[in-house]
Amino acid sequence: MTASRFFSIHCALILLVTVVFSLLAQEDPLHRTQAKPSPAGSPASSPESTTPPLAAAETPSPSPATPQLTDVLFKNLKARSIGPAVMGGRVSDIALDPHNPFVFYVGLAHGGVFKTEDNGVSFDPIFDKQPVLSIGAVAVAPSDSTVIWVGTGEANDRNSSGWGNGVYRSTDGGENWQNVGLKESRAIGRIVVHASKPEVAYVAVSGHLWADGGERGLFKTTDGGKNWKLILQAPEPHNARTGCSDVALDPASPETVYAALYPRQRTPWSFTSGPGVTGGEDVGGIFKSINGGTSWKKLTDGLPGQTGRIGLAVSASNPRVVMAVVQSYEGGTSSIDDLRSKSGGVFRSENGGEKWTRVSAINPRPFYFSQIRIDPANDQRVYLLQYALLVSDDGGKNFREDLSDKVHPDCHALLIQPGTVPPPKPPKPEDKGKPPKPPVCQRLLLGTDGGVYQSFAAGKGWEHLNRIPAGEFYRITLDDTKPYFRIAGGLQDNENWVGPSGVQSKEGIRNSDWISLAGGDGFYVVFDPSDRDVFYAESQEGEVHRINLRTGELRQLRPEPHEGQPKYRFHWNSPLIGSVHKPGVIYLAGNHVFRLTDRAEKYAVISPDLTRNDPARTTATGSGAENYGVIFSLAESPKRAGLLWAGTDDGRLWVTENDGGKWTELTDNLPEPARGQWVTRIEPSHTDPNVAYVATSAYRTGDDRPMILRTADLGKTWQPVVGDLPANAPVEVVREDLVNPKLLYAGTHFGLSASFDQGTHWIRIGDVPAVRVDDVQIHPRTSDLVIGTHGRSIAILDDTVPFRELTPEIAAKPAHLFSVRSVTGAYLRPDFADWNGKGVYRGANPPEGALFTVWVKDFTGEEIKIAVTKSTGQPVANLKAPGAPGFTRLNWDLRPTKDVSIEYGGDDPKRLLPAGDYTAELSFGTLKMKQNFHVDLAEGITPR
C-alpha cells in the first residue's frame, strides 16, 4: 500500500477555538541559520539560553485581527507514516466479499478498517474519517456486498483494549459511513447480517469493560440501523455487567438464532468474568431463538454451568451441527499456560443445540480467544483459535497443532472461503476400496496479534500480509544518527524494534529496515550513549534486557531482591529511561525506583515503595497485565540533574531533588478530579526546572475525561491545562516543546492535539486519524515530531519549528514564511522501487531538500509563490502552491526548476546545486518577505 494514505484524510471532528498565543517563539540556532530580518522575524535563542523563559514573561493580549484557529487550518501539514508493517497488529475480525473473493476487509483492534481489492497485495484504510478506530466486528451483507457493517470497540477484553461508539454502516463498499446507533455499546464482538435482507442485522454487544451500565446484550435491526431492539439480555440487576459475546444464524433457517451471554468486568487491578461478576448467579450461557429473537430458550443439556465467555459456530453444510467453545468455572479454573479446562472446552450438538456433548477440554485463556469455526464444506473439520490455530478432522474430538508454522501466536479471527474445495483427484489403483478424502476448503484468512495471514492450502502454508502499518506502540525513543535519526520502541505482543526515520533510497522505509530488539510485549527502549549497536529494552513486568546487535549477545538484567526479601513489583509497562545528565545511567521503576549502572549490570534502589501497597490489589495472577501498585510514570528533569518525578497507577505523585536521596509526596496537592487517579505521564519542562505537567486518567473506573495539570513551583500547586480537549478522550502523553513552553502536544485515545497557549485551547494536528497516541517525542536537532500510535505504528510530522514561531501577530498577517531549516543534499538510490511490485510496504521518506512553510490568513484567490536565489542573487527555483488558509508546506529538491534552466544544451538539471547560503522569498499578493537558509551537500557529491 502507499504509506501516504495513512494520514491522507483529515479527521471529521472539527473544533473551532480562539487561541491566545505565546510571545515570539525563541529559535534554536542549531536548527536554523541566522535569517535576514523580516517584518515578523523572531529573535534567535538556544534552549540553553540564559534569558528568562517565555513562561515567566507577560503574554501580550491578542490582536483583534487574530483569526480563529481551527483544525482545518492545519490539515495541509500531514504527518508521514513510516511504518513498520512487519509485525502487523491485533486483528479483531476479517470479512470477505461473497461475490468477489479478491476483496476483503480487516478490522483492527486499534487501527480502523483496511480494505484490499487485489487479494491482499495492497491495503487501504477506509475508516479514517470516523471518530473512533477501535474495531470489534466487520460484516458484509451476503446478498449485497456493497453493504458493510462495522461494530466499533474490540471485545477481547485486554487491559489495553480500546472502545467504540456504536455501529457504522456503508452502502457503497466502505467509501462513506454512517453511525447507525448503539452509541453506548463500547465493545461489539460480532455482527451477523441476514442472508437475503441486508437491512437486517444482529449485533452482539459486550458493553463497557470497566464500568456498569450502557448498552449490553443482543440487538437487532430490521431497517438498516434506524431502529434497534434489545432482544436478549441478562435479568436485572445483572444486565449492568452482562453482554453478548457471540451470535450465529442457521444458514438454512435465518430465523433460527444462537447467542451467548457473558458477564465480565475489569478493574485496574483485576479481571473477573462469569458468576464472579454477578454475585454467584449463573446468568450466562447459550440461548436459542427460532423466531428471529422474539423468544428464547436457554440450552443446557450437556453444557456446563457457571459460564464465562462462549464462542459459537453453525455448520453451513449441516446446520443441525452447532459447536461452542465454552468457558466454565465449574470445578475450578486452570493456569494461563494450561490449554485444558476442568469443565469447559469444546462442545458439539448434532440436533440444533438441544443436546450437547463435550468433545474436548481445550479452551485456553477464554477471555482473549473463545473463537471456533467449522469448515463450510465439512462439519468434521473444526478450527479452534487460541495461542496457536488448532484443527480437528473428527468433529472436535482431537486437535492437531500443525497449522501454525511461521504464524504469530494469539489467534482472534479466521475466515474460511466457501467453494474452495479442490476437485477430487483421479483414483489410484492402490486406493481402491478406501473412502474418498473429505472435502476441505483451501483458502483461509487468519487474524492474530501479529497481523493478517493467508493460506491457499487449508493452513499448511501461510503468507504474512505484512502491508498494513498496524503496530501498537507503547513507547518510542530517538537517537541522533545522521542523516536520518533512529526510532526505537516497544509494541503490544510484538517485541521491541529500531528503525530509521528515513532511508537513502527511493524504496522508502521498508519492513526490512527495521530490526528486532527482542522481548515479549515491548515497551521502553534506551539507546546506549556510547555504542550505537547496544540497546536496553523492557518487556512486561520489568524484564529489562541488553542486546548487542553487533555480537548478538542478550543479557537479562531485571533487578531481583535478596533471597527471603519481598519481591519487587513491576508493571505491565515499566518505565525505563536513560539519564540526560549522566550518560550510562538508566532509571527503572517498579514499586521502587532503581538506578542501573555499568551497562545495567548493577542496580541500586533509590526510593522506598512509592505506592499505596494495598495487599488486596497487588496479588493478581496471570500475564502481568493486572499488576498494580507500581510506578507507571517516571521522568527526569532535562534542566536540573537529580530532579526526578514519579507517579503511580494507584494515584500517588512524588518528586526528588537529589537523585532519590529524599522523596516528597505531592499527591494531596493535586486538585480533583485528578487526585488519586492513575498517573499516565509526567513531563518536566525543558525551560524551567520548577515546571512540570502531569496527565492522569480514570477511564479504568468509568471516567473518560482528559486530565492534564501544570505546576510552576515543583508541585506545590497545580492548575488544569486540559482546556477544550474532547470530553471523552483520556490523555496518554503530554509533551512540552523543547524551546517554546507555550506549545504543548497531547496524545489521547482518539488522536493528537496541540495547544499554542499552554493548554487553554487545543487543535487537532498532523492529519492523524482518531487512533490512540501513546507517545510523542520531539527530535532536538531536526525538530521533527515523532508520533507513536497504538494501532497505526509510527508517523513523523517534519519540522515543527513553524509551530514554535506562530504568534498572534503572524497569524493576523495576510501571509508569512517561517524560517527555513538547514538542509544537507544527497541523491536517493533508485534501487528496485520501480520493479518489485505493489505488494511491498513502503514507509514515507522525508521530503527531499528544503522545506518552506507558509501561513495564509484568508483565502484571497492569490497563489503562494516562493522564489529561491543564491546568495549572489542568481535565481535557481520558483515554486507555487494554492493560497489555502492556514499552513501550506512546499519542498524544494535543491535542483533548478524548469523556468530557470535549459532542458537541452544546459547543465544536467538532475544534479544538485552547490552548497552555500540561499534565500527564499515569499510573494503573496502585494506581501513579500524573505528567509535565508543554508545548504550542505553529502561528502563526495559534485554539484552543478
Short mmCIF file of N, CA, C and O in Angstrom, two decimals, residues 50 79 141 187 199 249 308 334 337 431 447 450 458 495 499 529 547 592 712 719 751 757 762 849 904 911:
data_model
loop_
_atom_site.label_atom_id
_atom_site.label_comp_id
_atom_site.label_asym_id
_atom_site.label_seq_id
_atom_site.Cartn_x
_atom_site.Cartn_y
_atom_site.Cartn_z
N THR A 50 20.32 31.92 28.60
CA THR A 50 20.19 32.41 29.97
C THR A 50 19.10 33.45 30.11
O THR A 50 18.82 33.92 31.20
N ALA A 79 1.37 14.46 8.82
CA ALA A 79 2.41 13.54 9.28
C ALA A 79 2.54 12.41 8.27
O ALA A 79 1.57 11.98 7.66
N ALA A 141 -22.85 -7.81 3.92
CA ALA A 141 -24.17 -8.39 3.68
C ALA A 141 -24.08 -9.46 2.60
O ALA A 141 -23.59 -9.19 1.50
N ALA A 187 -18.20 -2.00 23.20
CA ALA A 187 -17.48 -3.15 22.63
C ALA A 187 -18.47 -4.07 21.93
O ALA A 187 -19.51 -4.42 22.51
N GLU A 199 -30.64 -5.21 5.23
CA GLU A 199 -31.03 -4.23 6.25
C GLU A 199 -31.28 -4.88 7.61
O GLU A 199 -31.50 -4.19 8.61
N LEU A 249 -26.28 -17.44 13.06
CA LEU A 249 -27.56 -17.77 12.43
C LEU A 249 -27.47 -19.14 11.77
O LEU A 249 -26.42 -19.54 11.25
N GLY A 308 -18.45 -18.44 31.44
CA GLY A 308 -17.86 -17.16 31.11
C GLY A 308 -18.05 -16.88 29.63
O GLY A 308 -19.16 -16.95 29.11
N SER A 334 -8.03 -23.10 35.48
CA SER A 334 -6.68 -23.55 35.15
C SER A 334 -5.75 -22.36 35.04
O SER A 334 -6.19 -21.21 34.93
N ASP A 337 -1.23 -21.02 31.40
CA ASP A 337 -0.47 -21.87 30.48
C ASP A 337 -1.15 -23.20 30.19
O ASP A 337 -0.68 -23.95 29.33
N ASP A 431 -5.72 -47.15 -4.09
CA ASP A 431 -6.75 -46.53 -3.25
C ASP A 431 -8.10 -47.23 -3.36
O ASP A 431 -9.09 -46.78 -2.77
N GLY A 447 -6.42 -13.88 11.38
CA GLY A 447 -6.03 -12.65 12.06
C GLY A 447 -5.48 -12.95 13.44
O GLY A 447 -6.15 -13.64 14.24
N GLY A 450 -0.28 -10.55 15.41
CA GLY A 450 0.78 -10.12 14.52
C GLY A 450 0.31 -9.75 13.14
O GLY A 450 1.13 -9.61 12.23
N ALA A 458 -5.31 -24.81 3.00
CA ALA A 458 -6.03 -25.21 4.21
C ALA A 458 -5.16 -25.06 5.46
O ALA A 458 -5.28 -25.83 6.41
N GLU A 495 7.37 -7.44 20.60
CA GLU A 495 8.76 -7.17 20.92
C GLU A 495 9.09 -5.68 20.86
O GLU A 495 8.22 -4.82 20.82
N GLY A 499 14.28 1.36 14.00
CA GLY A 499 14.27 1.62 12.57
C GLY A 499 14.56 3.07 12.27
O GLY A 499 14.59 3.91 13.17
N PRO A 529 24.49 5.32 25.09
CA PRO A 529 25.08 6.59 24.62
C PRO A 529 26.45 6.44 23.99
O PRO A 529 26.92 7.36 23.32
N ILE A 547 20.79 -5.83 24.61
CA ILE A 547 21.07 -6.57 23.39
C ILE A 547 22.12 -5.81 22.58
O ILE A 547 22.06 -4.58 22.47
N HIS A 592 9.50 0.43 43.52
CA HIS A 592 10.60 1.31 43.87
C HIS A 592 11.15 1.93 42.59
O HIS A 592 10.85 1.49 41.49
N ALA A 712 4.13 25.19 38.49
CA ALA A 712 5.26 26.09 38.26
C ALA A 712 6.11 26.26 39.51
O ALA A 712 7.01 27.10 39.55
N GLN A 719 -2.43 23.70 38.27
CA GLN A 719 -3.54 24.29 37.52
C GLN A 719 -3.90 23.37 36.35
O GLN A 719 -3.01 22.83 35.69
N GLY A 751 -6.44 10.47 19.06
CA GLY A 751 -5.69 11.31 18.15
C GLY A 751 -4.67 12.20 18.85
O GLY A 751 -4.36 12.05 20.04
N ASP A 757 -1.20 27.91 23.59
CA ASP A 757 -1.33 28.85 24.69
C ASP A 757 -1.28 28.12 26.03
O ASP A 757 -1.98 28.46 26.96
N TRP A 762 -7.04 23.65 22.36
CA TRP A 762 -6.36 22.55 21.70
C TRP A 762 -6.88 22.38 20.28
O TRP A 762 -8.07 22.57 20.02
N GLY A 849 15.19 17.74 0.13
CA GLY A 849 15.59 19.14 0.03
C GLY A 849 15.05 20.01 1.14
O GLY A 849 14.86 19.59 2.28
N TYR A 904 17.74 21.47 -22.98
CA TYR A 904 18.75 20.93 -23.91
C TYR A 904 19.89 21.94 -24.03
O TYR A 904 19.66 23.12 -24.25
N ARG A 911 21.17 17.22 -11.45
CA ARG A 911 22.24 17.38 -10.48
C ARG A 911 21.89 18.44 -9.45
O ARG A 911 21.18 19.42 -9.73
#
